[in-house]
XYZ file of C-alpha atoms in Angstrom:
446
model
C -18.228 -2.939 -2.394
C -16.241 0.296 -2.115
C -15.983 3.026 0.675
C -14.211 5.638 1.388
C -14.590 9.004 -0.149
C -14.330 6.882 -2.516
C -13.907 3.313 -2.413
C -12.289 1.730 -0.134
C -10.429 -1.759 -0.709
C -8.851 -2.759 2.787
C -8.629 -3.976 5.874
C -6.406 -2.136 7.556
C -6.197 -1.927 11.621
C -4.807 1.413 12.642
C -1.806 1.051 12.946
C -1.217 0.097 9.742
C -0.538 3.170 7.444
C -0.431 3.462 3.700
C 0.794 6.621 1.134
C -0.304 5.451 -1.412
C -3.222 7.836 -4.107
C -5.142 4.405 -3.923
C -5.513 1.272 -1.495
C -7.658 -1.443 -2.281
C -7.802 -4.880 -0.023
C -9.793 -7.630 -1.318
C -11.155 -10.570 0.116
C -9.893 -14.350 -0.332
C -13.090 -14.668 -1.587
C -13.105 -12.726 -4.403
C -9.080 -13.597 -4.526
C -10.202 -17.452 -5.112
C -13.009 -16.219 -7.846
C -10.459 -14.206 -9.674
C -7.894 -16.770 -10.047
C -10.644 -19.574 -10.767
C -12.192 -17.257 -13.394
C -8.630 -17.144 -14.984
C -7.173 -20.398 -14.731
C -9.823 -22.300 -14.432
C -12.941 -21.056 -16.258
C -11.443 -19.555 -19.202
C -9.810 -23.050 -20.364
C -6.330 -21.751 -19.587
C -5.451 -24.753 -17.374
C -6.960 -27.421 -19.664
C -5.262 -26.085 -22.857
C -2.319 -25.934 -21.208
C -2.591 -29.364 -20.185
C -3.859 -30.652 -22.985
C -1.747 -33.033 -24.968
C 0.493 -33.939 -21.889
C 2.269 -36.770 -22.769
C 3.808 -38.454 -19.840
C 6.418 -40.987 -19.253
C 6.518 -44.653 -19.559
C 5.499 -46.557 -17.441
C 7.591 -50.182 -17.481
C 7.557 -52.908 -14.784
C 9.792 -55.935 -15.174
C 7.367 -58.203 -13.609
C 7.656 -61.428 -11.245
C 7.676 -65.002 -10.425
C 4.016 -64.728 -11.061
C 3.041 -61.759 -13.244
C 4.069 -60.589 -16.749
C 6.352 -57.765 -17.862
C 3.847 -54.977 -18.048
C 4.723 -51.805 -19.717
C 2.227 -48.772 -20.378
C 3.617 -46.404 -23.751
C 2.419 -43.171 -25.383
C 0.084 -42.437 -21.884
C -1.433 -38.877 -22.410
C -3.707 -36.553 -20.876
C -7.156 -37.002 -22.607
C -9.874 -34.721 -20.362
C -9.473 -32.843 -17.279
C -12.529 -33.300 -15.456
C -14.184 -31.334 -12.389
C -11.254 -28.999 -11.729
C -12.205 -27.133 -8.562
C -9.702 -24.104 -7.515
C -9.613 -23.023 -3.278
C -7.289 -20.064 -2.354
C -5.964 -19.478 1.180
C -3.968 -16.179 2.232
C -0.853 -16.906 4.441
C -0.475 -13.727 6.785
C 2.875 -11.998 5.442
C 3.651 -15.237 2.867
C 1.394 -15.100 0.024
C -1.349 -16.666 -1.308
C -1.961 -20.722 -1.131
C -3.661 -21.759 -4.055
C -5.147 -25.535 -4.310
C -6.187 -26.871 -7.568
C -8.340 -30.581 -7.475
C -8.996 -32.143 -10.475
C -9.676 -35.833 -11.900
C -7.110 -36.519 -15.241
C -8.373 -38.886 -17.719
C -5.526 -40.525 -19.061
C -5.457 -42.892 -22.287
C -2.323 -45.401 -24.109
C -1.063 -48.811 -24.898
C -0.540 -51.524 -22.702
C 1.271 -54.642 -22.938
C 1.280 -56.966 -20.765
C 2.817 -60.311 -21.507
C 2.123 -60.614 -24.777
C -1.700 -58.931 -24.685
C -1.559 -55.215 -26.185
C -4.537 -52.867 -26.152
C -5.551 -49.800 -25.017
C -5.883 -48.803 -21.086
C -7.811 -45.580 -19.719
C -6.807 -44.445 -16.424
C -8.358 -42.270 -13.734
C -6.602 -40.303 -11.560
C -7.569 -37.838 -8.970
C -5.101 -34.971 -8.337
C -4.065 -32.001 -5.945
C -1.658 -29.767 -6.768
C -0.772 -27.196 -3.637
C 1.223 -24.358 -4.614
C 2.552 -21.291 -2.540
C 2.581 -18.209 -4.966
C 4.615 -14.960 -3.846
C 5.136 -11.933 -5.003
C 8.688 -10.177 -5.420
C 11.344 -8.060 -6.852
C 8.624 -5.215 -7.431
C 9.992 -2.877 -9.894
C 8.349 0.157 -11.985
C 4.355 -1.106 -11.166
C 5.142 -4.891 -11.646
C 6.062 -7.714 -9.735
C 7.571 -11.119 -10.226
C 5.656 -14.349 -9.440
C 7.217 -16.773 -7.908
C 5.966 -20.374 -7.210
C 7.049 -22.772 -4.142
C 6.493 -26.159 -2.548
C 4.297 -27.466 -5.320
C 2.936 -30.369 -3.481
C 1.148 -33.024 -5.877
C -0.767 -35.379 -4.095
C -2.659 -38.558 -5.623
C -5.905 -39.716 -4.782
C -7.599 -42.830 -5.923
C -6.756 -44.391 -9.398
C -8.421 -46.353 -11.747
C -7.468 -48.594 -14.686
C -9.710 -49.910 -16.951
C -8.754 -52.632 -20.009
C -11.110 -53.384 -22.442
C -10.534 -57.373 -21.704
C -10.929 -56.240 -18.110
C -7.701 -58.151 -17.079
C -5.542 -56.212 -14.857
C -3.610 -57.749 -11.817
C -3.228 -55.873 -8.415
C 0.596 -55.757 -9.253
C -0.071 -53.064 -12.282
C -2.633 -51.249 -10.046
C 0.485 -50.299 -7.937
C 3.176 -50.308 -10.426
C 0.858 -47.340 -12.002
C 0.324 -45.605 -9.019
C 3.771 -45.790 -7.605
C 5.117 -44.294 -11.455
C 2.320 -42.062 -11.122
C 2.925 -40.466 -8.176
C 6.889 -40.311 -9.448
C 6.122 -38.509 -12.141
C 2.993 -36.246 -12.314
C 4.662 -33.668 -9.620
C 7.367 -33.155 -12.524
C 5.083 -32.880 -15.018
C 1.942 -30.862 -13.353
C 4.195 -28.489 -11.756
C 5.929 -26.880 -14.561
C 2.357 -26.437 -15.915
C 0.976 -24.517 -13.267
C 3.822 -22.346 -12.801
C 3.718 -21.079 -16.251
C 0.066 -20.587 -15.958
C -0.010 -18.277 -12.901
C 2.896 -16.676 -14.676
C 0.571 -15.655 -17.232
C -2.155 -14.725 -15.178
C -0.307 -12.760 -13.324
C 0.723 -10.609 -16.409
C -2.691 -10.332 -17.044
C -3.434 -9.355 -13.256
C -0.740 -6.777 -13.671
C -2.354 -5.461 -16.652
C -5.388 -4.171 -14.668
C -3.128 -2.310 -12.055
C -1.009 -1.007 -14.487
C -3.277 0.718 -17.332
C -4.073 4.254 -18.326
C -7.160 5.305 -18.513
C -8.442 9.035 -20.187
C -10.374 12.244 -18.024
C -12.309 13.397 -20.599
C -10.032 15.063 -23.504
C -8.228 17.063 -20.550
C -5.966 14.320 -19.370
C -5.273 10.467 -18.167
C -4.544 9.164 -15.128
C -2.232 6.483 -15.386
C -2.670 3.922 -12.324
C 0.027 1.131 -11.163
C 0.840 -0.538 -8.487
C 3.034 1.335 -6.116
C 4.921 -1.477 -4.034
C 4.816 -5.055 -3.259
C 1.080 -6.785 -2.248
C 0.828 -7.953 1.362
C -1.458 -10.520 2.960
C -2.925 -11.425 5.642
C -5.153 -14.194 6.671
C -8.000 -11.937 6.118
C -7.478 -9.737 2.674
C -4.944 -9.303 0.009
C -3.757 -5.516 0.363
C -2.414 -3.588 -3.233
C -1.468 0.230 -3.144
C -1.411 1.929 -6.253
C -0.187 5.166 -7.522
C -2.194 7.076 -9.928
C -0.612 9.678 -11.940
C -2.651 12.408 -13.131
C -1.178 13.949 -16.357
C -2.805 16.496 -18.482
C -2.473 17.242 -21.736
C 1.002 17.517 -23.054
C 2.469 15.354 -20.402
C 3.009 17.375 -17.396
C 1.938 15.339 -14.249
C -0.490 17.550 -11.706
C 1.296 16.633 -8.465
C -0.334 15.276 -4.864
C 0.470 14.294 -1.377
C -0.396 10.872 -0.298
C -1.321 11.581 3.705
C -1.515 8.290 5.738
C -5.178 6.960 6.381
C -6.568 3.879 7.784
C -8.829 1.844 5.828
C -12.201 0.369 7.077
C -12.716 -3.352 7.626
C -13.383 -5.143 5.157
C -15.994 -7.340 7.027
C -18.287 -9.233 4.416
C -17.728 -6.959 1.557
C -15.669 -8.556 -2.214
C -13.553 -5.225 -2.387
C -12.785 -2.032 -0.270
C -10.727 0.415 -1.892
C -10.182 3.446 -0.875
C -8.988 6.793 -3.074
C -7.396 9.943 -0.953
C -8.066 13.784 -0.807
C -4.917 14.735 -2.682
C -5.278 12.302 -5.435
C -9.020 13.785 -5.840
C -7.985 17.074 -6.125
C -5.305 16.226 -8.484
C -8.379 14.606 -10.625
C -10.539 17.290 -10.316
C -8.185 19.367 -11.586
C -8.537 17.800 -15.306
C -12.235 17.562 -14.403
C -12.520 21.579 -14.245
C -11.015 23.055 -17.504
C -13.412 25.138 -17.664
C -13.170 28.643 -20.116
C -13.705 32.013 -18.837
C -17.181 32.758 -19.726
C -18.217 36.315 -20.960
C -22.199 37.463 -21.171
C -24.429 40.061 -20.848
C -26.274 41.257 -17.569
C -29.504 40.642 -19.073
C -32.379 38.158 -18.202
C -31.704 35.871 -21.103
C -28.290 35.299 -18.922
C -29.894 34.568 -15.738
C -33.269 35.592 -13.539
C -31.625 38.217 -11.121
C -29.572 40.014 -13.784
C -31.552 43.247 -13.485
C -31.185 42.998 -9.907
C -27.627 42.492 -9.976
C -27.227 45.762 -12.625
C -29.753 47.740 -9.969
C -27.666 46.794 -7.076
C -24.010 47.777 -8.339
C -25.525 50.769 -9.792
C -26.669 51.315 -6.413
C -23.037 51.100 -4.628
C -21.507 53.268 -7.835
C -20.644 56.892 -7.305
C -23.327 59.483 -8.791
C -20.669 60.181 -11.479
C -20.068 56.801 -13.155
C -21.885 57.575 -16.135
C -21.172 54.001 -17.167
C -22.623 52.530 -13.687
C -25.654 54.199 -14.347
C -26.146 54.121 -18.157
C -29.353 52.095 -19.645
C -27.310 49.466 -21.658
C -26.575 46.223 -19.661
C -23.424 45.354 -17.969
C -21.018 42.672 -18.843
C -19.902 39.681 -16.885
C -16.997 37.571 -17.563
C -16.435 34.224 -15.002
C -13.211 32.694 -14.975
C -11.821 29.801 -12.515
C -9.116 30.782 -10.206
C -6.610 28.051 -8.764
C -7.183 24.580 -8.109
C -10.130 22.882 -7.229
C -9.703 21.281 -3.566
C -11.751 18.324 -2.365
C -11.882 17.965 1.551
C -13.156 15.161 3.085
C -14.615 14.976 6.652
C -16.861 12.513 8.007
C -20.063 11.385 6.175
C -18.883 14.720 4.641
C -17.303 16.205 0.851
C -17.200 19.448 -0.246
C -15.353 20.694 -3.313
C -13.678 23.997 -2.674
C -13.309 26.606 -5.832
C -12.460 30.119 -6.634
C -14.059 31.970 -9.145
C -13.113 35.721 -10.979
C -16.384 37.916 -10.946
C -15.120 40.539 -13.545
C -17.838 42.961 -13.865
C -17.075 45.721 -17.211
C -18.462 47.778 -20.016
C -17.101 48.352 -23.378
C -16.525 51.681 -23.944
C -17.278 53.410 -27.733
C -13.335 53.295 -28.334
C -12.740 49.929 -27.367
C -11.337 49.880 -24.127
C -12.645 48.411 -21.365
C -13.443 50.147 -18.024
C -13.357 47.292 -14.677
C -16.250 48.493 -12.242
C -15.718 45.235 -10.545
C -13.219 42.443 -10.151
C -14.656 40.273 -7.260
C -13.942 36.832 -5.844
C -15.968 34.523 -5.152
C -14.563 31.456 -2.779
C -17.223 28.678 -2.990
C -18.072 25.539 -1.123
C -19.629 23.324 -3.171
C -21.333 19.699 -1.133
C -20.707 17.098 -3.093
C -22.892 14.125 -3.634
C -20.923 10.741 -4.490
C -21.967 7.374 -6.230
C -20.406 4.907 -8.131
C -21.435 4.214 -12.146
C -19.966 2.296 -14.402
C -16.440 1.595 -13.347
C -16.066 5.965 -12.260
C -16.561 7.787 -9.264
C -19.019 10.254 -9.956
C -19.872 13.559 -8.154
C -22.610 15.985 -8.296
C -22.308 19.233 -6.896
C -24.409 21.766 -4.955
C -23.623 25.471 -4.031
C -23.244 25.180 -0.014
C -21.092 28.491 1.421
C -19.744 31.459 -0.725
C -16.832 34.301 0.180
C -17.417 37.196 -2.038
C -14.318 39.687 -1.300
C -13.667 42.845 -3.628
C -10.528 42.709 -5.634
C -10.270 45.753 -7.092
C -12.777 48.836 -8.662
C -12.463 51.682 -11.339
C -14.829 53.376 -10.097
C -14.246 53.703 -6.237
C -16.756 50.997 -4.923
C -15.667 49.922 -1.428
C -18.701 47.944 -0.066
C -19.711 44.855 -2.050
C -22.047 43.117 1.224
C -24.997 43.886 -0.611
C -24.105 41.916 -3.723
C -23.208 38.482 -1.970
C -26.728 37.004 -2.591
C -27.484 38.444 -5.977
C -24.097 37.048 -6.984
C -24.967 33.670 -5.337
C -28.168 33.362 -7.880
C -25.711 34.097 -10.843
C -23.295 31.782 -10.095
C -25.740 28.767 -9.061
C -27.798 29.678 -12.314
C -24.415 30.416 -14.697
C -21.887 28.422 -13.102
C -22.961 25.720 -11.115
C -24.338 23.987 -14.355
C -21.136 24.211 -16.510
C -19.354 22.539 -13.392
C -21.300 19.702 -12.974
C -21.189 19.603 -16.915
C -17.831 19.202 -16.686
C -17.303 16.696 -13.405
C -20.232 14.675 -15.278
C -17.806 12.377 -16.832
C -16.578 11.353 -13.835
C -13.137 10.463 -12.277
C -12.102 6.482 -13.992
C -11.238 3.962 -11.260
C -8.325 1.415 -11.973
C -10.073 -2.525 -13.058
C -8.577 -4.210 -10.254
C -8.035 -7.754 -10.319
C -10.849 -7.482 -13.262
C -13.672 -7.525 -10.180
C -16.838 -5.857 -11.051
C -17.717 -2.394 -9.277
C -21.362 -3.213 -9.679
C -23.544 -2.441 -6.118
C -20.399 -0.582 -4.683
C -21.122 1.316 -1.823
C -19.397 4.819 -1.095
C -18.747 5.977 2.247
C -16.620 9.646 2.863
């Protein structure tokens, strides 16, 4: 589940402060299903595994039992593998793997030779850390990979087997599986994690405006209770050229009983909305076909005019043309987000030679609430006209007092604007895959 004006993925107390454009914290929960899902599920482990041939196993034997000596023994079926994850506050991540290995190959003993099958049950402990973080990646590094036996079982098919090969097999056994196991499931999380790194590190398009290309920003960190990641997300438009933000410090919510809480800040917002908002200066008519209150609009500004503006007062319509000023700004209060955006009211006619005569260049500084949700794997906002700011910028004609245009201009903007921005922030702002969990049911909280 994500919160935060805009998801939030951490538990964070206070005190503990990230820069970061993104945080996310995630549960050992969810750690355990990713790394099952990975390892486990998707048959990495078992192909892997698959063909192992292990040692010999030889035993001289005794005053009372035969030279026994077990050849081409090799991993036949892995059965019931079970993965558990435990965070170690400040270490890493403990990751247990139980399985039972079916193992087949000859036998001799004495002068008897046929097949044996043997059982095995097997834990293999490991300690996985993360280090030498460099450009978005990290190296993994596996310690104290602990292999511990369990019961073992040997089956002939003559069903003659003394106590003494029982334990020569299990004392081999336990000799040489750590050896052999070990490698094994250090290469494997070696591979998962490139594949876990290729979910932080990935660049995703805004529409045909931009990307934003998210990665992760410094080492992870555990605790006992959640696996922190901060990532940076570069917003690029275009061309290449990166729209910059500030990363302020903010505490993330617990994450309590929730998979995921990742959280996205102000300045990395804006920076999206930015690629969200190319919008083009629009140019129409003051005429009903543009909007309801045009004639009311035209009535009032030929109202304000001077009795000598010809052109104020002439029967053929006004034009319009809207055009976004600056960058959009997202601010972010409690329960609270409003999207703040500057708009060009350039009110004209055409003269018969061409030229163009300005009765009005207004702006108009708008609050717009914004409603968020979560679809898909994007944050998604819908906007409403809250406060506006009309001031006058400059006039051809000599008007001075624009108060009696502010809610006629309102109407034209939330019937001529207001839909071509929510057009546009439609497609919504991509969120990085993290870890591959699902943002299905996430819940947003500003």
């Amino acid at each position: 589940k994500l919160f935060g004006m805009v998801v939030f993925c951490g538990l964070l107390s206070p005190s503990q402060q990230v820069l970061s454009g993104l945080s996310c914290a995630i549960s050992p929960g969810a750690m355990q299903n990713v790394l099952s899902d990975f390892i486990i599920q998707s048959g990495l482990l078992d192909q892997h595994l698959r063909g192992l041939v292990l040692p010999n196993i030889m035993g001289e034997g005794g005053l009372l039992s035969s030279p026994t000596s077990i050849t081409s023994l090799h991993l036949v079926e892995v059965q019931l593998p079970k993965l558990s994850v435990a965070l170690l506050s400040g270490l890493g991540v403990q990751m247990t793997i139980s399985a039972k290995l079916q193992l087949s190959g000859n036998c001799l003993v004495g002068l008897l030779s046929e097949l044996v099958d043997i059982s095995v049950d097997v834990n293999l402990h490991t300690n996985i850390k993360c280090t030498n973080f460099e450009s978005g990646t990290v190296q993994v590094v596996i310690e104290d990979c602990l292999c511990i036996l369990g019961a073992v079982k040997i089956r002939l098919l003559s069903g003659l087997l003394s106590l003494s090969v029982n334990e020569l097999v299990l004392n081999q056994l336990t000799g040489t599986l750590p050896g052999v196991l070990c490698p094994v499931i250090n290469l494997v999380v070696n591979l998962v994690n490139i594949q876990l790194m290729g979910t932080l590190n990935a660049v995703v398009p805004v529409g045909t405006a931009g990307t934003i290309h998210y990665q992760l920003a410094s080492l992870p960190f555990t605790s006992g209770l959640f696996l922190g990641l901060d990532l940076d997300g570069a917003v690029k438009q275009v061309g290449g050229s990166i729209i910059p933000h500030d990363s302020s410090p903010s505490a993330l919510p617990p994450l309590l009983d929730k998979t995921m809480v990742m959280g996205l800040r102000q300045s990395f917002l804006s920076s999206a909305m930015c690629l969200l908002l190319q919008i083009p200066s629009q140019t129409f008519t003051c005429t009903p076909e543009a909007f309801s209150g045009a004639s009311h609009l035209q009535e009032a500004i030929a109202g304000l005019a001077p009795a000598g503006c010809l052109s104020c007062h002439g029967t053929s319509p006004l034009s319009i043309k809207l055009t976004l000023f600056g960058n959009p700004l997202i601010l972010l209060e409690e329960n609270s987000a409003t999207v703040e955006l500057s708009v060009m009211v350039q009110v004209f006619v055409r003269r018969s030679d061409g030229s163009i005569l300005n009765i009005l260049l207004l702006r108009a500084d708008l609050g717009l609430g914004a409603h968020l949700w979560i679809a898909g794997s994007r944050l998604m906002l819908g906007l409403s006209l809250g406060s506006i700011s009309l001031s006058l910028e400059s006039s051809a004609v000599g008007i001075s007092d624009i108060s009696l245009l502010k809610p006629h201009c309102r109407d034209m903007l939330v019937e001529v604007l207001l839909p071509l921005v929510n057009d546009a922030v439609g497609i919504g702002i991509p969120l990085p895959n993290v870890l591959g969990l699902s943002l299905l049911g996430a819940d947003v909280q500003v």
